[in-house]
Backbone as CSV, one residue per row, in Angstrom:
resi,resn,N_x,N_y,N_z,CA_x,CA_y,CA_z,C_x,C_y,C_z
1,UNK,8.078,-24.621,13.918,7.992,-24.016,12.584,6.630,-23.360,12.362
2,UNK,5.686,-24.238,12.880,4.116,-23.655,12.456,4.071,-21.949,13.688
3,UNK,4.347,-22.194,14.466,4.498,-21.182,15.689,5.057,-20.121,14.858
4,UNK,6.474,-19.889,14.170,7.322,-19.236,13.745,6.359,-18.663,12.552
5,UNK,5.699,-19.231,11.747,5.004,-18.766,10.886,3.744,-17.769,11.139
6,UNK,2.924,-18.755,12.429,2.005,-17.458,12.799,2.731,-16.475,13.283
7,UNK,4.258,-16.344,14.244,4.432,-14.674,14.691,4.727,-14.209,13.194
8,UNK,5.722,-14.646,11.987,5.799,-13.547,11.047,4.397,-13.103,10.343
9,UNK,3.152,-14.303,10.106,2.032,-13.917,9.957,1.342,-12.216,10.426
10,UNK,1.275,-12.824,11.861,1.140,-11.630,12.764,1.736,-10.600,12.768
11,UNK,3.005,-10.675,12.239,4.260,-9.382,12.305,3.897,-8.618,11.313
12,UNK,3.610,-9.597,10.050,3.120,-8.377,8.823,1.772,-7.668,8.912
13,UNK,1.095,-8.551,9.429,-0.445,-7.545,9.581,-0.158,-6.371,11.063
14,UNK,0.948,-6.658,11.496,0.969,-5.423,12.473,1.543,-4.701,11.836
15,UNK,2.596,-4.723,11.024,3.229,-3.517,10.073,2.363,-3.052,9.315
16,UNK,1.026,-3.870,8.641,0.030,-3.157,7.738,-0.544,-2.493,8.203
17,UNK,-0.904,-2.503,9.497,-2.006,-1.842,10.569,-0.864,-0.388,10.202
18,UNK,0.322,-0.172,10.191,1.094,0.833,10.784,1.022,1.892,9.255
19,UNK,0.943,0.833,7.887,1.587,1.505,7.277,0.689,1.775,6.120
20,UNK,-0.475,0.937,6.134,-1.483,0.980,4.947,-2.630,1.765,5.869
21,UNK,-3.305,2.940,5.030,-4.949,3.289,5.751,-6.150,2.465,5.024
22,UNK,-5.809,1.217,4.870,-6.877,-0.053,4.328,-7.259,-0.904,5.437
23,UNK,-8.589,-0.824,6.837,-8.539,-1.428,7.679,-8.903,-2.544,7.498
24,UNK,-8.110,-3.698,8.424,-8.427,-5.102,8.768,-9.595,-5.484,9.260
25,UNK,-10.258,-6.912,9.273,-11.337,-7.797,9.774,-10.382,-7.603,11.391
26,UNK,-11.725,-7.868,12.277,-11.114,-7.595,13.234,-10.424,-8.887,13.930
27,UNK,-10.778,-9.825,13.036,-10.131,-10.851,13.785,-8.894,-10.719,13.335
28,UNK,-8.270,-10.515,12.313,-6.829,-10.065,12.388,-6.445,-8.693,12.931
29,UNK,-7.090,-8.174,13.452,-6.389,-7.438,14.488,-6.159,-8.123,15.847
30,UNK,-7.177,-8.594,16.204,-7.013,-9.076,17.395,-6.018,-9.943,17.366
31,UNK,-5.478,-11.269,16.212,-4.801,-12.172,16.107,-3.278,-11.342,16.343
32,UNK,-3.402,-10.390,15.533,-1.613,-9.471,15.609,-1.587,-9.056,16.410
33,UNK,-2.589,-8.655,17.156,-2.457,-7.557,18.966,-1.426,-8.728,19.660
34,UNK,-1.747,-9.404,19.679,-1.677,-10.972,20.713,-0.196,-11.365,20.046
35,UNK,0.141,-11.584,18.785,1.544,-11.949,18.211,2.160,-11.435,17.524
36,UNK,3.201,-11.934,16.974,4.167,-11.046,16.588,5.012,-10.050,16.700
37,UNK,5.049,-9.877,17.900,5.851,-8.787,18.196,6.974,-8.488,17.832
38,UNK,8.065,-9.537,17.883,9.374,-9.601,17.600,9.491,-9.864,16.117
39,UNK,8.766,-9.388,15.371,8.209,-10.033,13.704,7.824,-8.292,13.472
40,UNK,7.140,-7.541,14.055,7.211,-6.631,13.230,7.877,-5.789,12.490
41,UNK,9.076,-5.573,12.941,10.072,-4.886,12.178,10.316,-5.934,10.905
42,UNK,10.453,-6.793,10.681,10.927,-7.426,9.515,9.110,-7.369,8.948
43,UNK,8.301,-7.305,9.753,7.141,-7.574,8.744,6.992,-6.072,8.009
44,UNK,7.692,-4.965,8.498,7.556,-3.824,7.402,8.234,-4.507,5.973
45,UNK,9.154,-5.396,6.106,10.044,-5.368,4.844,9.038,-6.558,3.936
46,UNK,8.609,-7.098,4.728,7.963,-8.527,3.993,6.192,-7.995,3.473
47,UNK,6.117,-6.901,4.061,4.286,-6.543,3.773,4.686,-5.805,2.338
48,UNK,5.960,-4.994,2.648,5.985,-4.238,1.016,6.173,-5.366,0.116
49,UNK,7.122,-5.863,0.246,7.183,-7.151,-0.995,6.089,-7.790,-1.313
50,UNK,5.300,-8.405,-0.561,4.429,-9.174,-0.728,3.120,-8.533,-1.907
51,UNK,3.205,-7.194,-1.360,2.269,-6.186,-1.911,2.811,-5.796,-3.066
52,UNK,3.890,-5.643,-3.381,4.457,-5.358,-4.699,4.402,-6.571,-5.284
53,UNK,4.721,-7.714,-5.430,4.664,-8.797,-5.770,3.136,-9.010,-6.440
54,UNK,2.285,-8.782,-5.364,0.972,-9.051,-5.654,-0.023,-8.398,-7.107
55,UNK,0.669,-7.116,-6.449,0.440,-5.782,-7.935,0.893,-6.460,-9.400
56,UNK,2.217,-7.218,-9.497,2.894,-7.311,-10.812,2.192,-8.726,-10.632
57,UNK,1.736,-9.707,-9.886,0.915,-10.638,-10.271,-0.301,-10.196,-11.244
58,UNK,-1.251,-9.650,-10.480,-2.374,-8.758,-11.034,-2.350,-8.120,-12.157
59,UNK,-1.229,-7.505,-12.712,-0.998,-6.611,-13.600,-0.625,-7.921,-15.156
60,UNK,0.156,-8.905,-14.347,0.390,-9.542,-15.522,-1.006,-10.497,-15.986
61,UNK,-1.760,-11.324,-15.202,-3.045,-11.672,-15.281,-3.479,-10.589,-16.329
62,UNK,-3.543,-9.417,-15.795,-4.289,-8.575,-17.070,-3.293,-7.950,-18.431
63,UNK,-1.963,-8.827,-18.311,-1.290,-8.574,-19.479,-2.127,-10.063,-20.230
64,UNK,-2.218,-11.083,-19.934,-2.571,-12.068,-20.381,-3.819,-11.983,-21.188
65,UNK,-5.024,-11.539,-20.089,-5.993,-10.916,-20.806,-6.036,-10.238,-21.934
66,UNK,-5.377,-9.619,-21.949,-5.858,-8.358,-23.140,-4.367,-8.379,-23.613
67,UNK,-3.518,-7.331,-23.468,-2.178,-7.167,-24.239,-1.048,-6.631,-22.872
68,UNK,0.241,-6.280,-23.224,1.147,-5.737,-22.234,1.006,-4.640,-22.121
69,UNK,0.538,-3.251,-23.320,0.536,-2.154,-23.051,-1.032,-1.923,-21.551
70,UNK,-1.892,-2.538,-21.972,-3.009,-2.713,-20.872,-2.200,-3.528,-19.491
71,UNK,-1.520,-4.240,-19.640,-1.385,-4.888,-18.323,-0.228,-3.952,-17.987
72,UNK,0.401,-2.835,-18.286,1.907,-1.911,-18.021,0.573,-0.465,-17.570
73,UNK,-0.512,-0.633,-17.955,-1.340,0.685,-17.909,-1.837,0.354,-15.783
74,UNK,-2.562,-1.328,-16.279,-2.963,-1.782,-14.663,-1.972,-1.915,-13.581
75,UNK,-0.875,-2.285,-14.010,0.205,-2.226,-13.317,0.893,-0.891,-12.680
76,UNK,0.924,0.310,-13.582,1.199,1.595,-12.841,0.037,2.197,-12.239
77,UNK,-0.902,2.024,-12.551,-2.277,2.246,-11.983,-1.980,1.491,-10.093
78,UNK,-2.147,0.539,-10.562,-2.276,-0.121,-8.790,-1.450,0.258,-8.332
79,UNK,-0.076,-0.040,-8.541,1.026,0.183,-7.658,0.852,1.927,-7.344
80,UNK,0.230,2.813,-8.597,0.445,4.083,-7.497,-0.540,4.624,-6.878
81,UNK,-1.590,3.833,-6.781,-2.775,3.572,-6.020,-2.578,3.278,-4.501
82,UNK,-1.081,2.062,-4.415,-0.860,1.500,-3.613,-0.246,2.743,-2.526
83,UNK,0.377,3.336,-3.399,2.149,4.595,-2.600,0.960,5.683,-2.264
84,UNK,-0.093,5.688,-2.730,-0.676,6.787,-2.501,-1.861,6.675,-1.002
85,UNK,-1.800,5.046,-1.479,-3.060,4.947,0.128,-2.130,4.771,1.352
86,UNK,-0.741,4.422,1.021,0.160,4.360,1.955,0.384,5.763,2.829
87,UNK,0.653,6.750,1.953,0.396,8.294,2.964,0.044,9.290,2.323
88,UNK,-0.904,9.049,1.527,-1.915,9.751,1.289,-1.287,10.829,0.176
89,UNK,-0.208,10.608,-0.416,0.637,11.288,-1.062,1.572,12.612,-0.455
90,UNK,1.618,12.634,1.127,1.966,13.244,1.667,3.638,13.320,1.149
91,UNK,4.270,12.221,1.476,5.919,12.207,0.930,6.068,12.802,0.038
92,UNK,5.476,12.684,-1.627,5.994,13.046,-2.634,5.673,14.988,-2.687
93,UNK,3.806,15.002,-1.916,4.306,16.295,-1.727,5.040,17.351,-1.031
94,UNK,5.856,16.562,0.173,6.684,17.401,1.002,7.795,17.565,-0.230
95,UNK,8.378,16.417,-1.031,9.138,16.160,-2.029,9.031,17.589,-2.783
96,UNK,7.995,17.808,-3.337,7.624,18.713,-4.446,8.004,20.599,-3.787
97,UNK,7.213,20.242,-2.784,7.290,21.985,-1.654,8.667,21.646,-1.763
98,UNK,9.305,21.003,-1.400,10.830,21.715,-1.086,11.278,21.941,-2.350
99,UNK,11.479,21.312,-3.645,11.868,21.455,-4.743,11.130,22.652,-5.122
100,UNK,9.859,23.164,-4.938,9.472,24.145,-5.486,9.986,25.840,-4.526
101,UNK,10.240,25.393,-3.725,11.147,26.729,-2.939,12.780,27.063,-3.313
102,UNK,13.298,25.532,-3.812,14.951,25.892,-4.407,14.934,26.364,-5.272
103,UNK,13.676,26.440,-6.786,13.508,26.774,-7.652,13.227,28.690,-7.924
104,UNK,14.030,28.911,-8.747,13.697,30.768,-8.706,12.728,31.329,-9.527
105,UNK,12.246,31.880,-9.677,10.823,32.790,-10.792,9.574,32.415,-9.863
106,UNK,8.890,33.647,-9.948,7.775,33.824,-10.187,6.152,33.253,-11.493
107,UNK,7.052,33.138,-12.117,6.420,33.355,-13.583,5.311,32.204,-13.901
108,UNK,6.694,30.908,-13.738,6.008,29.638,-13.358,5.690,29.044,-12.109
109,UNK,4.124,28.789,-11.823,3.644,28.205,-10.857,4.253,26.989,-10.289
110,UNK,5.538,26.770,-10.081,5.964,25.435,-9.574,5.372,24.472,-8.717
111,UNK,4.560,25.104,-7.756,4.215,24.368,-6.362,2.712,23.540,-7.083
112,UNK,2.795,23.947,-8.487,1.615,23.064,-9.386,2.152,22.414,-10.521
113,UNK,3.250,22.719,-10.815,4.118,21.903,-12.420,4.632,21.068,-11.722
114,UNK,5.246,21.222,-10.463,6.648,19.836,-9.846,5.590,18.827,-9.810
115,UNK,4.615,18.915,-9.048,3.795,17.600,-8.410,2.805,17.023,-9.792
116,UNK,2.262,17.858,-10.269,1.896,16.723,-11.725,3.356,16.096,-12.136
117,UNK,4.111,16.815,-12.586,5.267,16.008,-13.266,5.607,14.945,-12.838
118,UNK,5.909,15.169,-10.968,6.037,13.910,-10.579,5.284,12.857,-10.392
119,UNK,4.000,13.242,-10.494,2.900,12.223,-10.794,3.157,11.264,-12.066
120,UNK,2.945,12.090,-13.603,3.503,11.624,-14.822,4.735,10.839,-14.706
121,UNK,5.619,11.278,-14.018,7.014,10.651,-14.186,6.994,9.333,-13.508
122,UNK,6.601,9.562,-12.551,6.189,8.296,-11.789,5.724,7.293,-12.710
123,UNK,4.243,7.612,-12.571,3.490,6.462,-13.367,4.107,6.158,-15.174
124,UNK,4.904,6.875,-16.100,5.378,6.224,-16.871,6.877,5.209,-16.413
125,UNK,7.560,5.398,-15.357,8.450,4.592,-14.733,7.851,3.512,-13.955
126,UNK,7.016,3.499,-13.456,6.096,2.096,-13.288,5.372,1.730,-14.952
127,UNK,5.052,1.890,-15.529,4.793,1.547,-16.484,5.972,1.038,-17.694
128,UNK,7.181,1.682,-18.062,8.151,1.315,-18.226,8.779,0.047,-17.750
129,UNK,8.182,-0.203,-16.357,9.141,-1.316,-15.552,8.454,-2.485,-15.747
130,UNK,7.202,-2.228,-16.038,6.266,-3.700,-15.979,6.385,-3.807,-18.188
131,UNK,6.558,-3.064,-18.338,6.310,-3.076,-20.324,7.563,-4.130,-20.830
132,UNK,8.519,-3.489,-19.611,9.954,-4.501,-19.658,10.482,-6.022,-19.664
133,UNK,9.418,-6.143,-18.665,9.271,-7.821,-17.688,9.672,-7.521,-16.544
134,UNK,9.980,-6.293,-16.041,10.769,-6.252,-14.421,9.389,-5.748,-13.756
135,UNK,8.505,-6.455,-13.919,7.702,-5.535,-12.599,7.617,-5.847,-10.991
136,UNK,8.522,-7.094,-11.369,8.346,-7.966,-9.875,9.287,-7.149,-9.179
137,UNK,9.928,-6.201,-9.624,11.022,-4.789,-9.205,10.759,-4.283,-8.171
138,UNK,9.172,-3.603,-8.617,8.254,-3.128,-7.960,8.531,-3.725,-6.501
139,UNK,8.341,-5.026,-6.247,8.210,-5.477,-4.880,9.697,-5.163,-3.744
140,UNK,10.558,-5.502,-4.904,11.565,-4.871,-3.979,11.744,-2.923,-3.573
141,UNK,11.177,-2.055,-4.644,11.151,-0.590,-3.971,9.952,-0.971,-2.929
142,UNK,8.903,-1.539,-2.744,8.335,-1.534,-1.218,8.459,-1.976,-0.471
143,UNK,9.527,-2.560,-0.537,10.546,-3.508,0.300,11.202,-2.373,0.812
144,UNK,12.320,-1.752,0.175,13.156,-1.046,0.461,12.629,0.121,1.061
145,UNK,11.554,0.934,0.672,10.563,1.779,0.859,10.015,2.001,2.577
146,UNK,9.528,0.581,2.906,8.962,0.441,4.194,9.972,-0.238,4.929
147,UNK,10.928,-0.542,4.730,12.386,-0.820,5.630,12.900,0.251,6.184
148,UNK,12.938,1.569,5.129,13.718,2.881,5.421,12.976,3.497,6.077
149,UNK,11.677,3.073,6.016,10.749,4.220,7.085,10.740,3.403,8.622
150,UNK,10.788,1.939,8.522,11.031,1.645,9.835,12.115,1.763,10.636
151,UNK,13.157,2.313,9.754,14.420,2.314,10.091,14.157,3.675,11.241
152,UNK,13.792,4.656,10.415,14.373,6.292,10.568,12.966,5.844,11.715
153,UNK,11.855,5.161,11.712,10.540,5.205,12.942,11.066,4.713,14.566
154,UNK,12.057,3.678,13.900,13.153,3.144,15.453,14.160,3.749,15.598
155,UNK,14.531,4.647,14.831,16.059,5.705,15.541,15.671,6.566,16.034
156,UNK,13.917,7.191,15.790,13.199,8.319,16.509,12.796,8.286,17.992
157,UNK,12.633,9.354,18.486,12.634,9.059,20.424,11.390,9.371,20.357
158,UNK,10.299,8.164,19.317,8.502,7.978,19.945,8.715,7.720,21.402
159,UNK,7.646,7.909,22.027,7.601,7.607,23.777,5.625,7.358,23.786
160,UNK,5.341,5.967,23.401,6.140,4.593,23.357,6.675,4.610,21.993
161,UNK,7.360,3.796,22.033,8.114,3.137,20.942,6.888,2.694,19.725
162,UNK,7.125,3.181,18.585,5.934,2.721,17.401,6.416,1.336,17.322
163,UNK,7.147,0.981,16.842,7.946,-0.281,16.971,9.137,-0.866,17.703
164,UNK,8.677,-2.074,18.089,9.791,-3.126,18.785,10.916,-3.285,18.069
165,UNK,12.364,-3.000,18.229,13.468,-2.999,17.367,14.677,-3.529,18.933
166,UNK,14.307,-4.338,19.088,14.924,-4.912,20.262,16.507,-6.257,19.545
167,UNK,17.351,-6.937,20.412,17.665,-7.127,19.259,17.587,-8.648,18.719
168,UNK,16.542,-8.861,19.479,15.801,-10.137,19.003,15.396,-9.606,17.273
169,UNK,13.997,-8.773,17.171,13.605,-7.958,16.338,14.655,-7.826,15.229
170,UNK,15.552,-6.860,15.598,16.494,-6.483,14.801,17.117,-7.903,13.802
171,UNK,17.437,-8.760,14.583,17.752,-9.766,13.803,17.109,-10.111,12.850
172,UNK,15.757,-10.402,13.019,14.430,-11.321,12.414,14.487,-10.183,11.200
173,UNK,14.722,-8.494,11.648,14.723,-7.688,10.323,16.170,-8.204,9.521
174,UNK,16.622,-8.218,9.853,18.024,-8.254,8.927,17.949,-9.561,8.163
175,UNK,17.141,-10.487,8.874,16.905,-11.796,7.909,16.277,-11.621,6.820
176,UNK,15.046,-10.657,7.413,14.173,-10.447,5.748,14.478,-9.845,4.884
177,UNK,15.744,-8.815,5.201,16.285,-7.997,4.468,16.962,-8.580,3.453
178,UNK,17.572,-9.349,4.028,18.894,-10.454,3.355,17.637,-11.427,2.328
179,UNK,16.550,-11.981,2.963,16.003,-12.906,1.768,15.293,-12.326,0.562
180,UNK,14.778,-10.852,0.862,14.162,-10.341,0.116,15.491,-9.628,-1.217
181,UNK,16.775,-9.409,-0.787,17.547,-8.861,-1.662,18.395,-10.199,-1.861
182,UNK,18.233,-11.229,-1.967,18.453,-12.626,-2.678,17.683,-13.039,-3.690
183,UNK,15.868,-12.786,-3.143,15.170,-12.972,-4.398,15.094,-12.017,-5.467
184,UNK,15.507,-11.018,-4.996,15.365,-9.545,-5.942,16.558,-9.883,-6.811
185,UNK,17.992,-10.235,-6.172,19.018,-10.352,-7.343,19.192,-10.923,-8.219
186,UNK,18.059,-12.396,-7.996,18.137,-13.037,-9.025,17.444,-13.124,-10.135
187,UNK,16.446,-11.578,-9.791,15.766,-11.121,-11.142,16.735,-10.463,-11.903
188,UNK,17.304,-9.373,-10.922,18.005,-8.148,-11.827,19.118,-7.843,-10.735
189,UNK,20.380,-8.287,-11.303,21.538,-8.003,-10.312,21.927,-6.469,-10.326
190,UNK,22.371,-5.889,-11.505,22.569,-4.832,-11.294,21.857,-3.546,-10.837
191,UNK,20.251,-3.853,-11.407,19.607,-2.963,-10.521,19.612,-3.182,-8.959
192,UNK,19.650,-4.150,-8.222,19.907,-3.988,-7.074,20.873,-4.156,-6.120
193,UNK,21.678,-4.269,-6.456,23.172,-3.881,-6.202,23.020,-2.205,-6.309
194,UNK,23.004,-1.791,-7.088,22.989,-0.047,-7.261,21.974,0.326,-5.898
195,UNK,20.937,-0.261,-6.216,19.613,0.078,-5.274,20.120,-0.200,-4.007
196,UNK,20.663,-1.246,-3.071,21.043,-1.779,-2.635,22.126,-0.342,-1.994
197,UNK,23.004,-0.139,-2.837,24.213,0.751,-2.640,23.665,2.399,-2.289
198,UNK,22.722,2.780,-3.135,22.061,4.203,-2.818,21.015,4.067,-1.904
199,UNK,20.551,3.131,-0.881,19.902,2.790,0.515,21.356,3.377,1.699
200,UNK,22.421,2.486,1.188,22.724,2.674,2.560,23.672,3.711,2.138
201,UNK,23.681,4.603,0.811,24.177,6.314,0.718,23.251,6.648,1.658
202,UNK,21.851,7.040,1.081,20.954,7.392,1.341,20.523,7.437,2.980
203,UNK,20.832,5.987,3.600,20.539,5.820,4.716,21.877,6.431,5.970
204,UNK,22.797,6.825,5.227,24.148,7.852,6.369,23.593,8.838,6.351
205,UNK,23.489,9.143,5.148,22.437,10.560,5.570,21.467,11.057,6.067
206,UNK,20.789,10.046,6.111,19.278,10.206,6.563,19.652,9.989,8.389
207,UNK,20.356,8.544,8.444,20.829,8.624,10.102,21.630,10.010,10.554
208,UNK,22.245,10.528,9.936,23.403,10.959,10.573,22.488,12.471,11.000
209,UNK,21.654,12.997,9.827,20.408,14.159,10.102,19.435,13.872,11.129
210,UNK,18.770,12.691,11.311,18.068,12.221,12.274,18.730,11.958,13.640
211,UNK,19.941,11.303,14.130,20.776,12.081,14.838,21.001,13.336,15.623
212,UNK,21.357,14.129,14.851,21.244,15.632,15.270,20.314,16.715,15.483
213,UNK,19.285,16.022,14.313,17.903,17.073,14.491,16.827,16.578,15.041
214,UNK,16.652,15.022,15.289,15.454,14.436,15.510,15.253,13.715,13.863
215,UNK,14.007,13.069,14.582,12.951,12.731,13.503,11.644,13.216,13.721
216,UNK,10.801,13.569,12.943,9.208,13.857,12.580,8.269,13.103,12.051
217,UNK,7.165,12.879,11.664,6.496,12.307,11.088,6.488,12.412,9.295
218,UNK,6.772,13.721,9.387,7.196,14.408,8.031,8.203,14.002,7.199
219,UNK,9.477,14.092,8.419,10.443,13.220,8.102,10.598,11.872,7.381
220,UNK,9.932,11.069,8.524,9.604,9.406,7.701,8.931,9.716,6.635
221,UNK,7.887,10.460,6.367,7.167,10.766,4.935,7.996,10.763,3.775
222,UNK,8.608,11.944,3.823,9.178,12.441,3.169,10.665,11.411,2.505
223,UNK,11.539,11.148,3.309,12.552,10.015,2.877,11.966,8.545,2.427
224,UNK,10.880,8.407,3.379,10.068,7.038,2.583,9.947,7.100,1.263
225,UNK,9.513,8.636,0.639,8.902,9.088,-0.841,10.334,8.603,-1.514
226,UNK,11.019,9.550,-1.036,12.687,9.708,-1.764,13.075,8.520,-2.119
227,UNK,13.254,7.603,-0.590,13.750,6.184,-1.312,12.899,5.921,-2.198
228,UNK,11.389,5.329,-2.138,11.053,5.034,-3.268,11.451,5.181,-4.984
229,UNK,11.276,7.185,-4.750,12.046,7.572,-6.025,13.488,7.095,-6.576
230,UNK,14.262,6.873,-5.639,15.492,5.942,-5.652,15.641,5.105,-6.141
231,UNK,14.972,3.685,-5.122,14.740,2.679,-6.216,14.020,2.436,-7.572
232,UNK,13.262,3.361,-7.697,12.642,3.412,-9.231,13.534,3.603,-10.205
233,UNK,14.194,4.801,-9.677,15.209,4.629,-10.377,16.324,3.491,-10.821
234,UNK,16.675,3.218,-9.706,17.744,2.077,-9.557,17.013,0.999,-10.658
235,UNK,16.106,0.979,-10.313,15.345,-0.146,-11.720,15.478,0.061,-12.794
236,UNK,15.585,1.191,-13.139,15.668,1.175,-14.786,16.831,0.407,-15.230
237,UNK,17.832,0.011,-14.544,18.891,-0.605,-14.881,18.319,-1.939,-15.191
238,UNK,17.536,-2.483,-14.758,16.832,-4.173,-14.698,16.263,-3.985,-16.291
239,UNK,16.253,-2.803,-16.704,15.489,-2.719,-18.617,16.423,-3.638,-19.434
């Protein structure tokens, strides 16, 4: 049991190494070089939770402090602090360029109105979610978030492999998958059930394109963003 704990230990700080640009003490690098291997794929699903979790801890501490509208202000603050050190806001703006090319006129500058908006929109839907009592929500979109990007990172032909998805691996993911959308339901069933249901829409499509065209780096960016936007959505149902 203690063994089993240091590889998922190890598994999540190798998924953080992959997925956060916040570097480690080096002794946890060295500790994850050495373990976890068969833990990293599930440690993408368990580093987002943990990290979302952590945010709506933090956020409520400073609802306590002061009031909820301040702890719904710290709460969308970190968490999009968090999506943003994750890739640098790259996803949401591949998100925005494509929406701003389907769009017709001249007149209005889109490729500068889409991406504030979606900034604003964002952060009042994290803010909305924590004003509610659902912010522990949060942990499940970075759950779901960094699952879908490890997904579409192991159906891609890297040479080496970014990640071990062997089907030792594979299992250990599908476990965390399953515990993390057990604890999530028993906050808010219907939001994740829906959420839950527009992953694996979301995810035929995303396989079935990745499939035929490849995958990119852009790619994972970009659908990582989307799901996110997804489940944010899917949350508002937890109001």
């Amino acid at each position: 049991m203690y063994e089993e704990l240091l590889n998922i230990t190890a598994g999540i700080l190798r998924a953080w190494q992959k997925l956060i640009k916040i570097p480690l003490p080096q002794k946890w690098m060295k500790f994850a070089a050495g373990n976890g291997k068969y833990d990293e794929a599930a440690g993408f699903i368990l580093a987002g939770w943990l990290c979302g979790a952590l945010i709506a801890l933090i956020a409520g501490a400073g609802q306590m402090l002061f009031n909820r509208l301040t702890g719904a202000f710290i709460f969308a603050l970190a968490a999009w602090l968090f999506m943003l050190f994750h890739d640098h806001g790259r996803g949401d703006g591949l998100i925005a360029a494509h929406l701003s090319r389907l769009l017709p006129g001249e007149v209005i500058p889109f490729n500068i109105v889409i991406p504030v908006f979606m900034m604003i929109l964002k952060f009042a839907l994290l803010m909305t979610l924590f004003y509610n009592g659902n912010a522990l929500f949060f942990a499940l979109v970075m759950a779901g978030t960094f699952a879908f990007e490890v997904l579409l990172i192991t159906g891609a032909d890297f040479s080496p492999p970014i990640v071990n998805f062997s089907d030792r691996a594979r299992k250990r993911f599908l476990y965390a998958a399953v515990l993390v959308l057990l604890i999530s339901f028993w906050q808010a069933k219907l939001a994740v059930a829906f959420g839950a249901l527009l992953f694996a829409v979301f995810w035929k499509f995303a396989g079935e394109r990745a499939a035929e065209h490849g995958v990119t780096a852009d790619d994972i960016r970009c659908c990582g963003a989307a799901m996110s936007w997804i489940l944010l959505l899917a949350g508002m149902l937890a109001i």
